[in-house]
Amino acid sequence: METGIWWTAPAESESGRLVMVTGRKDVDKFRSNPRFSIRIEVTWKYEGDADGMPDKATSELMEKAQEALQSTFAKDPVAVLTGIYTGDGSRDWVFYATSTHIFGRKLNETLADFPLLPLTVYCENDPGWEEYDEMAAAEIKLD
């Protein structure tokens, strides 16, 4: 993953299935910048195994796509990946961005050499980073 401090914890989907939640801790420089007020969720639906997790080939392609996106946004920080949810037949990447237009262009440019991926994109204004706070509550803190 890109530089950053990450944690992973199990959670439960609305249907009661396992979802692995991975969150980024070191987001203060982005969160304190009011330009990062747009939450963008990129979703990849897949046929899951009995536990709702992706098969090995799908998982590897997801990792390659994620690494490519993280590399792109590390070079041109118009968005930051803050959370990843995997399970119950879906991988969701949550970004906070400065512009939906620039994010969309960068997403398409970055994934142009990949096979056509089954992605959907949802955008919402979230200047208070409410989704991030909700996700961060899933972190298991060890004393």
mmCIF file of N, CA and C in Angstrom:
data_model
loop_
_atom_site.group_PDB
_atom_site.id
_atom_site.type_symbol
_atom_site.label_atom_id
_atom_site.label_comp_id
_atom_site.label_asym_id
_atom_site.label_seq_id
_atom_site.Cartn_x
_atom_site.Cartn_y
_atom_site.Cartn_z
ATOM 1 N N MET A 1 0.842 -1.188 0.000
ATOM 2 C CA MET A 1 0.000 0.000 0.000
ATOM 3 C C MET A 1 0.880 1.242 0.000
ATOM 4 N N GLU A 2 0.265 2.349 -0.330
ATOM 5 C CA GLU A 2 0.999 3.613 -0.323
ATOM 6 C C GLU A 2 1.498 3.885 1.084
ATOM 7 N N THR A 3 2.414 4.810 1.169
ATOM 8 C CA THR A 3 2.877 5.152 2.505
ATOM 9 C C THR A 3 1.672 5.598 3.307
ATOM 10 N N GLY A 4 1.714 5.305 4.524
ATOM 11 C CA GLY A 4 0.586 5.616 5.385
ATOM 12 C C GLY A 4 0.514 4.558 6.462
ATOM 13 N N ILE A 5 -0.263 4.836 7.462
ATOM 14 C CA ILE A 5 -0.430 3.910 8.568
ATOM 15 C C ILE A 5 -1.834 3.322 8.452
ATOM 16 N N TRP A 6 -1.891 2.010 8.338
ATOM 17 C CA TRP A 6 -3.154 1.313 8.079
ATOM 18 C C TRP A 6 -3.462 0.324 9.192
ATOM 19 N N TRP A 7 -4.734 0.038 9.364
ATOM 20 C CA TRP A 7 -5.199 -0.996 10.285
ATOM 21 C C TRP A 7 -6.262 -1.812 9.561
ATOM 22 N N THR A 8 -6.477 -3.048 9.997
ATOM 23 C CA THR A 8 -7.519 -3.904 9.426
ATOM 24 C C THR A 8 -8.255 -4.581 10.571
ATOM 25 N N ALA A 9 -9.570 -4.665 10.440
ATOM 26 C CA ALA A 9 -10.392 -5.306 11.465
ATOM 27 C C ALA A 9 -11.609 -5.961 10.811
ATOM 28 N N PRO A 10 -12.107 -7.039 11.398
ATOM 29 C CA PRO A 10 -13.330 -7.650 10.885
ATOM 30 C C PRO A 10 -14.545 -6.830 11.306
ATOM 31 N N ALA A 11 -15.541 -6.817 10.430
ATOM 32 C CA ALA A 11 -16.817 -6.164 10.741
ATOM 33 C C ALA A 11 -17.910 -7.047 10.134
ATOM 34 N N GLU A 12 -19.139 -6.581 10.227
ATOM 35 C CA GLU A 12 -20.256 -7.358 9.717
ATOM 36 C C GLU A 12 -21.071 -6.505 8.759
ATOM 37 N N SER A 13 -21.443 -7.111 7.616
ATOM 38 C CA SER A 13 -22.273 -6.398 6.644
ATOM 39 C C SER A 13 -23.705 -6.344 7.156
ATOM 40 N N GLU A 14 -24.550 -5.587 6.448
ATOM 41 C CA GLU A 14 -25.954 -5.494 6.838
ATOM 42 C C GLU A 14 -26.628 -6.858 6.790
ATOM 43 N N SER A 15 -26.113 -7.770 5.915
ATOM 44 C CA SER A 15 -26.698 -9.106 5.812
ATOM 45 C C SER A 15 -26.059 -10.092 6.795
ATOM 46 N N GLY A 16 -25.159 -9.595 7.662
ATOM 47 C CA GLY A 16 -24.571 -10.439 8.681
ATOM 48 C C GLY A 16 -23.312 -11.182 8.263
ATOM 49 N N ARG A 17 -22.776 -10.872 7.079
ATOM 50 C CA ARG A 17 -21.573 -11.558 6.600
ATOM 51 C C ARG A 17 -20.315 -10.776 6.959
ATOM 52 N N LEU A 18 -19.202 -11.498 6.957
ATOM 53 C CA LEU A 18 -17.910 -10.903 7.287
ATOM 54 C C LEU A 18 -17.487 -9.883 6.234
ATOM 55 N N VAL A 19 -17.024 -8.733 6.698
ATOM 56 C CA VAL A 19 -16.407 -7.721 5.852
ATOM 57 C C VAL A 19 -15.106 -7.313 6.547
ATOM 58 N N MET A 20 -14.015 -7.356 5.781
ATOM 59 C CA MET A 20 -12.739 -6.883 6.327
ATOM 60 C C MET A 20 -12.640 -5.389 6.030
ATOM 61 N N VAL A 21 -12.422 -4.609 7.067
ATOM 62 C CA VAL A 21 -12.330 -3.158 6.950
ATOM 63 C C VAL A 21 -10.870 -2.768 7.148
ATOM 64 N N THR A 22 -10.322 -2.020 6.193
ATOM 65 C CA THR A 22 -8.961 -1.508 6.303
ATOM 66 C C THR A 22 -9.046 0.008 6.238
ATOM 67 N N GLY A 23 -8.489 0.663 7.234
ATOM 68 C CA GLY A 23 -8.569 2.116 7.300
ATOM 69 C C GLY A 23 -7.203 2.752 7.423
ATOM 70 N N ARG A 24 -7.112 3.947 6.909
ATOM 71 C CA ARG A 24 -5.869 4.715 7.007
ATOM 72 C C ARG A 24 -5.952 5.635 8.216
ATOM 73 N N LYS A 25 -4.906 5.629 9.038
ATOM 74 C CA LYS A 25 -4.883 6.459 10.243
ATOM 75 C C LYS A 25 -4.375 7.872 9.985
ATOM 76 N N ASP A 26 -3.324 8.009 9.216
ATOM 77 C CA ASP A 26 -2.626 9.299 9.096
ATOM 78 C C ASP A 26 -3.260 10.188 8.016
ATOM 79 N N VAL A 27 -4.444 10.685 8.323
ATOM 80 C CA VAL A 27 -5.192 11.475 7.334
ATOM 81 C C VAL A 27 -5.321 12.947 7.719
ATOM 82 N N ASP A 28 -4.712 13.354 8.820
ATOM 83 C CA ASP A 28 -4.934 14.709 9.331
ATOM 84 C C ASP A 28 -4.628 15.804 8.315
ATOM 85 N N LYS A 29 -3.533 15.654 7.542
ATOM 86 C CA LYS A 29 -3.185 16.723 6.591
ATOM 87 C C LYS A 29 -4.241 16.858 5.493
ATOM 88 N N PHE A 30 -4.930 15.766 5.170
ATOM 89 C CA PHE A 30 -6.000 15.832 4.175
ATOM 90 C C PHE A 30 -7.295 16.321 4.826
ATOM 91 N N ARG A 31 -7.585 15.773 5.985
ATOM 92 C CA ARG A 31 -8.824 16.110 6.678
ATOM 93 C C ARG A 31 -8.869 17.582 7.075
ATOM 94 N N SER A 32 -7.724 18.147 7.414
ATOM 95 C CA SER A 32 -7.702 19.548 7.830
ATOM 96 C C SER A 32 -7.743 20.508 6.635
ATOM 97 N N ASN A 33 -7.619 19.977 5.428
ATOM 98 C CA ASN A 33 -7.698 20.796 4.212
ATOM 99 C C ASN A 33 -9.149 20.772 3.718
ATOM 100 N N PRO A 34 -9.850 21.899 3.779
ATOM 101 C CA PRO A 34 -11.268 21.912 3.400
ATOM 102 C C PRO A 34 -11.532 21.527 1.942
ATOM 103 N N ARG A 35 -10.496 21.508 1.108
ATOM 104 C CA ARG A 35 -10.690 21.106 -0.299
ATOM 105 C C ARG A 35 -11.005 19.615 -0.411
ATOM 106 N N PHE A 36 -10.582 18.794 0.559
ATOM 107 C CA PHE A 36 -10.859 17.353 0.542
ATOM 108 C C PHE A 36 -12.213 17.093 1.198
ATOM 109 N N SER A 37 -13.267 17.556 0.554
ATOM 110 C CA SER A 37 -14.603 17.473 1.157
ATOM 111 C C SER A 37 -15.544 16.539 0.410
ATOM 112 N N ILE A 38 -15.062 15.916 -0.673
ATOM 113 C CA ILE A 38 -15.925 15.041 -1.479
ATOM 114 C C ILE A 38 -15.528 13.597 -1.214
ATOM 115 N N ARG A 39 -16.484 12.810 -0.735
ATOM 116 C CA ARG A 39 -16.243 11.379 -0.541
ATOM 117 C C ARG A 39 -16.614 10.663 -1.838
ATOM 118 N N ILE A 40 -15.696 9.857 -2.329
ATOM 119 C CA ILE A 40 -15.935 9.087 -3.550
ATOM 120 C C ILE A 40 -15.761 7.618 -3.207
ATOM 121 N N GLU A 41 -16.797 6.847 -3.480
ATOM 122 C CA GLU A 41 -16.750 5.412 -3.227
ATOM 123 C C GLU A 41 -16.718 4.692 -4.564
ATOM 124 N N VAL A 42 -15.677 3.892 -4.767
ATOM 125 C CA VAL A 42 -15.533 3.084 -5.967
ATOM 126 C C VAL A 42 -15.824 1.647 -5.556
ATOM 127 N N THR A 43 -16.843 1.048 -6.162
ATOM 128 C CA THR A 43 -17.308 -0.284 -5.766
ATOM 129 C C THR A 43 -17.092 -1.283 -6.886
ATOM 130 N N TRP A 44 -16.594 -2.451 -6.514
ATOM 131 C CA TRP A 44 -16.366 -3.568 -7.425
ATOM 132 C C TRP A 44 -17.174 -4.740 -6.876
ATOM 133 N N LYS A 45 -18.274 -5.078 -7.534
ATOM 134 C CA LYS A 45 -19.083 -6.239 -7.147
ATOM 135 C C LYS A 45 -18.453 -7.477 -7.779
ATOM 136 N N TYR A 46 -18.443 -8.578 -7.053
ATOM 137 C CA TYR A 46 -17.870 -9.819 -7.557
ATOM 138 C C TYR A 46 -18.676 -11.002 -7.031
ATOM 139 N N GLU A 47 -18.478 -12.148 -7.676
ATOM 140 C CA GLU A 47 -19.073 -13.385 -7.193
ATOM 141 C C GLU A 47 -18.177 -13.892 -6.067
ATOM 142 N N GLY A 48 -18.674 -13.873 -4.869
ATOM 143 C CA GLY A 48 -17.857 -14.277 -3.734
ATOM 144 C C GLY A 48 -17.875 -15.772 -3.493
ATOM 145 N N ASP A 49 -16.913 -16.233 -2.706
ATOM 146 C CA ASP A 49 -16.913 -17.632 -2.294
ATOM 147 C C ASP A 49 -17.978 -17.802 -1.205
ATOM 148 N N ALA A 50 -17.978 -18.945 -0.532
ATOM 149 C CA ALA A 50 -19.005 -19.226 0.479
ATOM 150 C C ALA A 50 -18.999 -18.180 1.596
ATOM 151 N N ASP A 51 -17.841 -17.555 1.826
ATOM 152 C CA ASP A 51 -17.741 -16.531 2.864
ATOM 153 C C ASP A 51 -17.937 -15.117 2.327
ATOM 154 N N GLY A 52 -18.206 -14.988 1.023
ATOM 155 C CA GLY A 52 -18.418 -13.670 0.439
ATOM 156 C C GLY A 52 -17.146 -12.955 0.041
ATOM 157 N N MET A 53 -16.022 -13.685 0.042
ATOM 158 C CA MET A 53 -14.741 -13.083 -0.306
ATOM 159 C C MET A 53 -14.413 -13.363 -1.777
ATOM 160 N N PRO A 54 -13.570 -12.517 -2.388
ATOM 161 C CA PRO A 54 -13.217 -12.721 -3.797
ATOM 162 C C PRO A 54 -12.281 -13.922 -3.964
ATOM 163 N N ASP A 55 -12.319 -14.526 -5.163
ATOM 164 C CA ASP A 55 -11.374 -15.605 -5.442
ATOM 165 C C ASP A 55 -9.976 -15.006 -5.631
ATOM 166 N N LYS A 56 -8.979 -15.891 -5.733
ATOM 167 C CA LYS A 56 -7.581 -15.445 -5.781
ATOM 168 C C LYS A 56 -7.313 -14.538 -6.981
ATOM 169 N N ALA A 57 -7.787 -14.900 -8.160
ATOM 170 C CA ALA A 57 -7.532 -14.094 -9.362
ATOM 171 C C ALA A 57 -8.174 -12.715 -9.246
ATOM 172 N N THR A 58 -9.406 -12.661 -8.755
ATOM 173 C CA THR A 58 -10.099 -11.385 -8.582
ATOM 174 C C THR A 58 -9.381 -10.534 -7.541
ATOM 175 N N SER A 59 -8.998 -11.166 -6.446
ATOM 176 C CA SER A 59 -8.303 -10.455 -5.376
ATOM 177 C C SER A 59 -6.986 -9.854 -5.880
ATOM 178 N N GLU A 60 -6.245 -10.626 -6.681
ATOM 179 C CA GLU A 60 -4.968 -10.122 -7.212
ATOM 180 C C GLU A 60 -5.186 -8.945 -8.157
ATOM 181 N N LEU A 61 -6.232 -9.019 -8.998
ATOM 182 C CA LEU A 61 -6.529 -7.908 -9.911
ATOM 183 C C LEU A 61 -6.958 -6.665 -9.128
ATOM 184 N N MET A 62 -7.728 -6.879 -8.062
ATOM 185 C CA MET A 62 -8.135 -5.760 -7.201
ATOM 186 C C MET A 62 -6.915 -5.082 -6.585
ATOM 187 N N GLU A 63 -5.956 -5.882 -6.120
ATOM 188 C CA GLU A 63 -4.750 -5.317 -5.515
ATOM 189 C C GLU A 63 -3.953 -4.515 -6.534
ATOM 190 N N LYS A 64 -3.848 -5.023 -7.765
ATOM 191 C CA LYS A 64 -3.111 -4.298 -8.814
ATOM 192 C C LYS A 64 -3.798 -2.973 -9.128
ATOM 193 N N ALA A 65 -5.115 -2.993 -9.228
ATOM 194 C CA ALA A 65 -5.865 -1.757 -9.502
ATOM 195 C C ALA A 65 -5.679 -0.770 -8.351
ATOM 196 N N GLN A 66 -5.755 -1.268 -7.126
ATOM 197 C CA GLN A 66 -5.600 -0.405 -5.952
ATOM 198 C C GLN A 66 -4.204 0.201 -5.904
ATOM 199 N N GLU A 67 -3.183 -0.611 -6.144
ATOM 200 C CA GLU A 67 -1.805 -0.101 -6.137
ATOM 201 C C GLU A 67 -1.609 0.966 -7.211
ATOM 202 N N ALA A 68 -2.195 0.749 -8.387
ATOM 203 C CA ALA A 68 -2.084 1.733 -9.471
ATOM 204 C C ALA A 68 -2.747 3.047 -9.070
ATOM 205 N N LEU A 69 -3.932 2.973 -8.473
ATOM 206 C CA LEU A 69 -4.629 4.186 -8.038
ATOM 207 C C LEU A 69 -3.856 4.907 -6.932
ATOM 208 N N GLN A 70 -3.339 4.144 -5.974
ATOM 209 C CA GLN A 70 -2.579 4.773 -4.894
ATOM 210 C C GLN A 70 -1.331 5.451 -5.436
ATOM 211 N N SER A 71 -0.688 4.828 -6.405
ATOM 212 C CA SER A 71 0.499 5.419 -7.017
ATOM 213 C C SER A 71 0.143 6.728 -7.732
ATOM 214 N N THR A 72 -0.957 6.712 -8.481
ATOM 215 C CA THR A 72 -1.412 7.905 -9.196
ATOM 216 C C THR A 72 -1.672 9.054 -8.226
ATOM 217 N N PHE A 73 -2.403 8.785 -7.142
ATOM 218 C CA PHE A 73 -2.766 9.851 -6.218
ATOM 219 C C PHE A 73 -1.621 10.241 -5.288
ATOM 220 N N ALA A 74 -0.603 9.401 -5.172
ATOM 221 C CA ALA A 74 0.598 9.798 -4.433
ATOM 222 C C ALA A 74 1.366 10.840 -5.242
ATOM 223 N N LYS A 75 1.375 10.686 -6.579
ATOM 224 C CA LYS A 75 2.078 11.631 -7.453
ATOM 225 C C LYS A 75 1.302 12.935 -7.616
ATOM 226 N N ASP A 76 -0.015 12.834 -7.652
ATOM 227 C CA ASP A 76 -0.881 13.996 -7.860
ATOM 228 C C ASP A 76 -1.984 13.933 -6.803
ATOM 229 N N PRO A 77 -1.715 14.466 -5.603
ATOM 230 C CA PRO A 77 -2.615 14.256 -4.473
ATOM 231 C C PRO A 77 -3.927 15.054 -4.538
ATOM 232 N N VAL A 78 -4.773 14.715 -5.487
ATOM 233 C CA VAL A 78 -6.102 15.317 -5.567
ATOM 234 C C VAL A 78 -7.137 14.432 -4.869
ATOM 235 N N ALA A 79 -6.678 13.255 -4.409
ATOM 236 C CA ALA A 79 -7.547 12.345 -3.655
ATOM 237 C C ALA A 79 -6.668 11.489 -2.759
ATOM 238 N N VAL A 80 -7.258 11.001 -1.672
ATOM 239 C CA VAL A 80 -6.549 10.106 -0.763
ATOM 240 C C VAL A 80 -7.467 8.922 -0.448
ATOM 241 N N LEU A 81 -6.887 7.721 -0.549
ATOM 242 C CA LEU A 81 -7.622 6.519 -0.175
ATOM 243 C C LEU A 81 -7.636 6.439 1.345
ATOM 244 N N THR A 82 -8.838 6.368 1.935
ATOM 245 C CA THR A 82 -8.944 6.353 3.389
ATOM 246 C C THR A 82 -9.498 5.054 3.935
ATOM 247 N N GLY A 83 -10.213 4.288 3.100
ATOM 248 C CA GLY A 83 -10.812 3.057 3.602
ATOM 249 C C GLY A 83 -11.052 2.043 2.511
ATOM 250 N N ILE A 84 -10.977 0.767 2.896
ATOM 251 C CA ILE A 84 -11.210 -0.338 1.973
ATOM 252 C C ILE A 84 -12.091 -1.347 2.703
ATOM 253 N N TYR A 85 -13.186 -1.726 2.066
ATOM 254 C CA TYR A 85 -14.092 -2.726 2.631
ATOM 255 C C TYR A 85 -14.126 -3.904 1.658
ATOM 256 N N THR A 86 -13.869 -5.108 2.146
ATOM 257 C CA THR A 86 -13.907 -6.290 1.294
ATOM 258 C C THR A 86 -14.732 -7.363 1.967
ATOM 259 N N GLY A 87 -15.750 -7.838 1.253
ATOM 260 C CA GLY A 87 -16.578 -8.929 1.758
ATOM 261 C C GLY A 87 -18.002 -8.790 1.288
ATOM 262 N N ASP A 88 -18.766 -9.864 1.471
ATOM 263 C CA ASP A 88 -20.176 -9.901 1.088
ATOM 264 C C ASP A 88 -20.361 -9.556 -0.387
ATOM 265 N N GLY A 89 -19.396 -10.022 -1.229
ATOM 266 C CA GLY A 89 -19.515 -9.843 -2.673
ATOM 267 C C GLY A 89 -19.160 -8.470 -3.197
ATOM 268 N N SER A 90 -18.419 -7.688 -2.409
ATOM 269 C CA SER A 90 -18.112 -6.321 -2.833
ATOM 270 C C SER A 90 -16.786 -5.841 -2.247
ATOM 271 N N ARG A 91 -16.035 -5.096 -3.069
ATOM 272 C CA ARG A 91 -14.851 -4.370 -2.578
ATOM 273 C C ARG A 91 -15.187 -2.906 -2.789
ATOM 274 N N ASP A 92 -15.090 -2.134 -1.722
ATOM 275 C CA ASP A 92 -15.352 -0.693 -1.789
ATOM 276 C C ASP A 92 -14.101 0.052 -1.369
ATOM 277 N N TRP A 93 -13.663 0.962 -2.239
ATOM 278 C CA TRP A 93 -12.566 1.856 -1.904
ATOM 279 C C TRP A 93 -13.182 3.219 -1.613
ATOM 280 N N VAL A 94 -12.814 3.824 -0.504
ATOM 281 C CA VAL A 94 -13.340 5.141 -0.135
ATOM 282 C C VAL A 94 -12.196 6.150 -0.228
ATOM 283 N N PHE A 95 -12.431 7.159 -1.050
ATOM 284 C CA PHE A 95 -11.468 8.246 -1.231
ATOM 285 C C PHE A 95 -12.102 9.541 -0.751
ATOM 286 N N TYR A 96 -11.278 10.469 -0.323
ATOM 287 C CA TYR A 96 -11.712 11.859 -0.151
ATOM 288 C C TYR A 96 -10.934 12.653 -1.186
ATOM 289 N N ALA A 97 -11.651 13.498 -1.919
ATOM 290 C CA ALA A 97 -11.060 14.165 -3.076
ATOM 291 C C ALA A 97 -11.394 15.646 -3.101
ATOM 292 N N THR A 98 -10.631 16.354 -3.950
ATOM 293 C CA THR A 98 -10.844 17.786 -4.126
ATOM 294 C C THR A 98 -11.767 18.081 -5.309
ATOM 295 N N SER A 99 -11.907 17.134 -6.244
ATOM 296 C CA SER A 99 -12.687 17.364 -7.459
ATOM 297 C C SER A 99 -13.170 16.038 -8.035
ATOM 298 N N THR A 100 -14.460 15.928 -8.291
ATOM 299 C CA THR A 100 -14.971 14.704 -8.922
ATOM 300 C C THR A 100 -14.478 14.604 -10.367
ATOM 301 N N HIS A 101 -14.397 15.743 -11.054
ATOM 302 C CA HIS A 101 -13.960 15.750 -12.455
ATOM 303 C C HIS A 101 -12.524 15.229 -12.575
ATOM 304 N N ILE A 102 -11.611 15.782 -11.776
ATOM 305 C CA ILE A 102 -10.208 15.353 -11.847
ATOM 306 C C ILE A 102 -10.077 13.906 -11.382
ATOM 307 N N PHE A 103 -10.800 13.529 -10.325
ATOM 308 C CA PHE A 103 -10.747 12.151 -9.847
ATOM 309 C C PHE A 103 -11.175 11.191 -10.957
ATOM 310 N N GLY A 104 -12.287 11.494 -11.610
ATOM 311 C CA GLY A 104 -12.783 10.628 -12.682
ATOM 312 C C GLY A 104 -11.787 10.484 -13.811
ATOM 313 N N ARG A 105 -11.157 11.586 -14.181
ATOM 314 C CA ARG A 105 -10.161 11.546 -15.259
ATOM 315 C C ARG A 105 -8.972 10.682 -14.845
ATOM 316 N N LYS A 106 -8.489 10.882 -13.621
ATOM 317 C CA LYS A 106 -7.342 10.105 -13.123
ATOM 318 C C LYS A 106 -7.697 8.624 -12.994
ATOM 319 N N LEU A 107 -8.909 8.325 -12.545
ATOM 320 C CA LEU A 107 -9.364 6.942 -12.428
ATOM 321 C C LEU A 107 -9.327 6.262 -13.795
ATOM 322 N N ASN A 108 -9.900 6.925 -14.791
ATOM 323 C CA ASN A 108 -9.934 6.353 -16.136
ATOM 324 C C ASN A 108 -8.544 6.199 -16.735
ATOM 325 N N GLU A 109 -7.692 7.213 -16.561
ATOM 326 C CA GLU A 109 -6.322 7.130 -17.087
ATOM 327 C C GLU A 109 -5.553 5.993 -16.412
ATOM 328 N N THR A 110 -5.684 5.880 -15.108
ATOM 329 C CA THR A 110 -4.938 4.876 -14.348
ATOM 330 C C THR A 110 -5.357 3.459 -14.723
ATOM 331 N N LEU A 111 -6.651 3.260 -14.935
ATOM 332 C CA LEU A 111 -7.158 1.910 -15.190
ATOM 333 C C LEU A 111 -7.296 1.591 -16.676
ATOM 334 N N ALA A 112 -6.830 2.485 -17.551
ATOM 335 C CA ALA A 112 -6.985 2.303 -18.999
ATOM 336 C C ALA A 112 -6.353 1.010 -19.513
ATOM 337 N N ASP A 113 -5.238 0.589 -18.924
ATOM 338 C CA ASP A 113 -4.557 -0.613 -19.393
ATOM 339 C C ASP A 113 -5.075 -1.892 -18.743
ATOM 340 N N PHE A 114 -6.024 -1.767 -17.839
ATOM 341 C CA PHE A 114 -6.629 -2.933 -17.194
ATOM 342 C C PHE A 114 -7.765 -3.447 -18.067
ATOM 343 N N PRO A 115 -8.147 -4.719 -17.894
ATOM 344 C CA PRO A 115 -9.381 -5.163 -18.561
ATOM 345 C C PRO A 115 -10.542 -4.329 -18.004
ATOM 346 N N LEU A 116 -11.648 -4.295 -18.707
ATOM 347 C CA LEU A 116 -12.807 -3.535 -18.233
ATOM 348 C C LEU A 116 -13.223 -4.081 -16.869
ATOM 349 N N LEU A 117 -13.212 -3.235 -15.865
ATOM 350 C CA LEU A 117 -13.524 -3.650 -14.500
ATOM 351 C C LEU A 117 -14.969 -3.288 -14.165
ATOM 352 N N PRO A 118 -15.634 -4.125 -13.370
ATOM 353 C CA PRO A 118 -17.045 -3.879 -13.021
ATOM 354 C C PRO A 118 -17.192 -2.852 -11.894
ATOM 355 N N LEU A 119 -16.776 -1.626 -12.169
ATOM 356 C CA LEU A 119 -16.766 -0.598 -11.137
ATOM 357 C C LEU A 119 -17.965 0.325 -11.229
ATOM 358 N N THR A 120 -18.453 0.737 -10.080
ATOM 359 C CA THR A 120 -19.430 1.826 -10.002
ATOM 360 C C THR A 120 -18.823 2.887 -9.093
ATOM 361 N N VAL A 121 -19.194 4.129 -9.335
ATOM 362 C CA VAL A 121 -18.642 5.243 -8.566
ATOM 363 C C VAL A 121 -19.795 6.051 -7.989
ATOM 364 N N TYR A 122 -19.689 6.354 -6.709
ATOM 365 C CA TYR A 122 -20.677 7.161 -5.999
ATOM 366 C C TYR A 122 -19.943 8.321 -5.339
ATOM 367 N N CYS A 123 -20.494 9.509 -5.476
ATOM 368 C CA CYS A 123 -19.872 10.700 -4.885
ATOM 369 C C CYS A 123 -20.872 11.419 -3.985
ATOM 370 N N GLU A 124 -20.347 11.985 -2.916
ATOM 371 C CA GLU A 124 -21.191 12.737 -1.993
ATOM 372 C C GLU A 124 -20.329 13.763 -1.260
ATOM 373 N N ASN A 125 -20.884 14.924 -1.010
ATOM 374 C CA ASN A 125 -20.175 15.898 -0.189
ATOM 375 C C ASN A 125 -20.152 15.378 1.245
ATOM 376 N N ASP A 126 -18.975 15.349 1.841
ATOM 377 C CA ASP A 126 -18.813 14.883 3.211
ATOM 378 C C ASP A 126 -17.701 15.705 3.866
ATOM 379 N N PRO A 127 -17.932 17.034 3.998
ATOM 380 C CA PRO A 127 -16.876 17.901 4.535
ATOM 381 C C PRO A 127 -16.488 17.561 5.973
ATOM 382 N N GLY A 128 -17.377 16.924 6.722
ATOM 383 C CA GLY A 128 -17.070 16.547 8.102
ATOM 384 C C GLY A 128 -16.443 15.172 8.234
ATOM 385 N N TRP A 129 -16.222 14.505 7.084
ATOM 386 C CA TRP A 129 -15.619 13.168 7.062
ATOM 387 C C TRP A 129 -16.401 12.201 7.952
ATOM 388 N N GLU A 130 -17.733 12.262 7.857
ATOM 389 C CA GLU A 130 -18.583 11.418 8.696
ATOM 390 C C GLU A 130 -18.384 9.932 8.417
ATOM 391 N N GLU A 131 -18.250 9.561 7.124
ATOM 392 C CA GLU A 131 -18.034 8.148 6.796
ATOM 393 C C GLU A 131 -16.719 7.679 7.384
ATOM 394 N N TYR A 132 -15.701 8.513 7.327
ATOM 395 C CA TYR A 132 -14.395 8.140 7.871
ATOM 396 C C TYR A 132 -14.508 7.863 9.373
ATOM 397 N N ASP A 133 -15.193 8.751 10.093
ATOM 398 C CA ASP A 133 -15.346 8.571 11.540
ATOM 399 C C ASP A 133 -16.093 7.276 11.853
ATOM 400 N N GLU A 134 -17.111 6.972 11.053
ATOM 401 C CA GLU A 134 -17.874 5.746 11.249
ATOM 402 C C GLU A 134 -16.983 4.521 11.025
ATOM 403 N N MET A 135 -16.174 4.562 9.948
ATOM 404 C CA MET A 135 -15.261 3.461 9.653
ATOM 405 C C MET A 135 -14.223 3.328 10.758
ATOM 406 N N ALA A 136 -13.667 4.449 11.223
ATOM 407 C CA ALA A 136 -12.603 4.422 12.226
ATOM 408 C C ALA A 136 -13.070 3.776 13.531
ATOM 409 N N ALA A 137 -14.364 3.805 13.786
ATOM 410 C CA ALA A 137 -14.897 3.174 14.984
ATOM 411 C C ALA A 137 -14.724 1.653 14.964
ATOM 412 N N ALA A 138 -14.492 1.075 13.777
ATOM 413 C CA ALA A 138 -14.301 -0.373 13.654
ATOM 414 C C ALA A 138 -12.898 -0.804 14.062
ATOM 415 N N GLU A 139 -11.973 0.156 14.139
ATOM 416 C CA GLU A 139 -10.592 -0.204 14.491
ATOM 417 C C GLU A 139 -10.533 -0.830 15.875
ATOM 418 N N ILE A 140 -9.781 -1.915 15.967
ATOM 419 C CA ILE A 140 -9.568 -2.568 17.254
ATOM 420 C C ILE A 140 -8.315 -1.965 17.853
ATOM 421 N N LYS A 141 -8.493 -1.278 18.960
ATOM 422 C CA LYS A 141 -7.359 -0.613 19.596
ATOM 423 C C LYS A 141 -6.790 -1.516 20.676
ATOM 424 N N LEU A 142 -5.497 -1.762 20.580
ATOM 425 C CA LEU A 142 -4.828 -2.591 21.585
ATOM 426 C C LEU A 142 -4.064 -1.682 22.537
ATOM 427 N N ASP A 143 -4.221 -1.908 23.815
ATOM 428 C CA ASP A 143 -3.520 -1.084 24.804
ATOM 429 C C ASP A 143 -2.193 -1.682 25.170
#
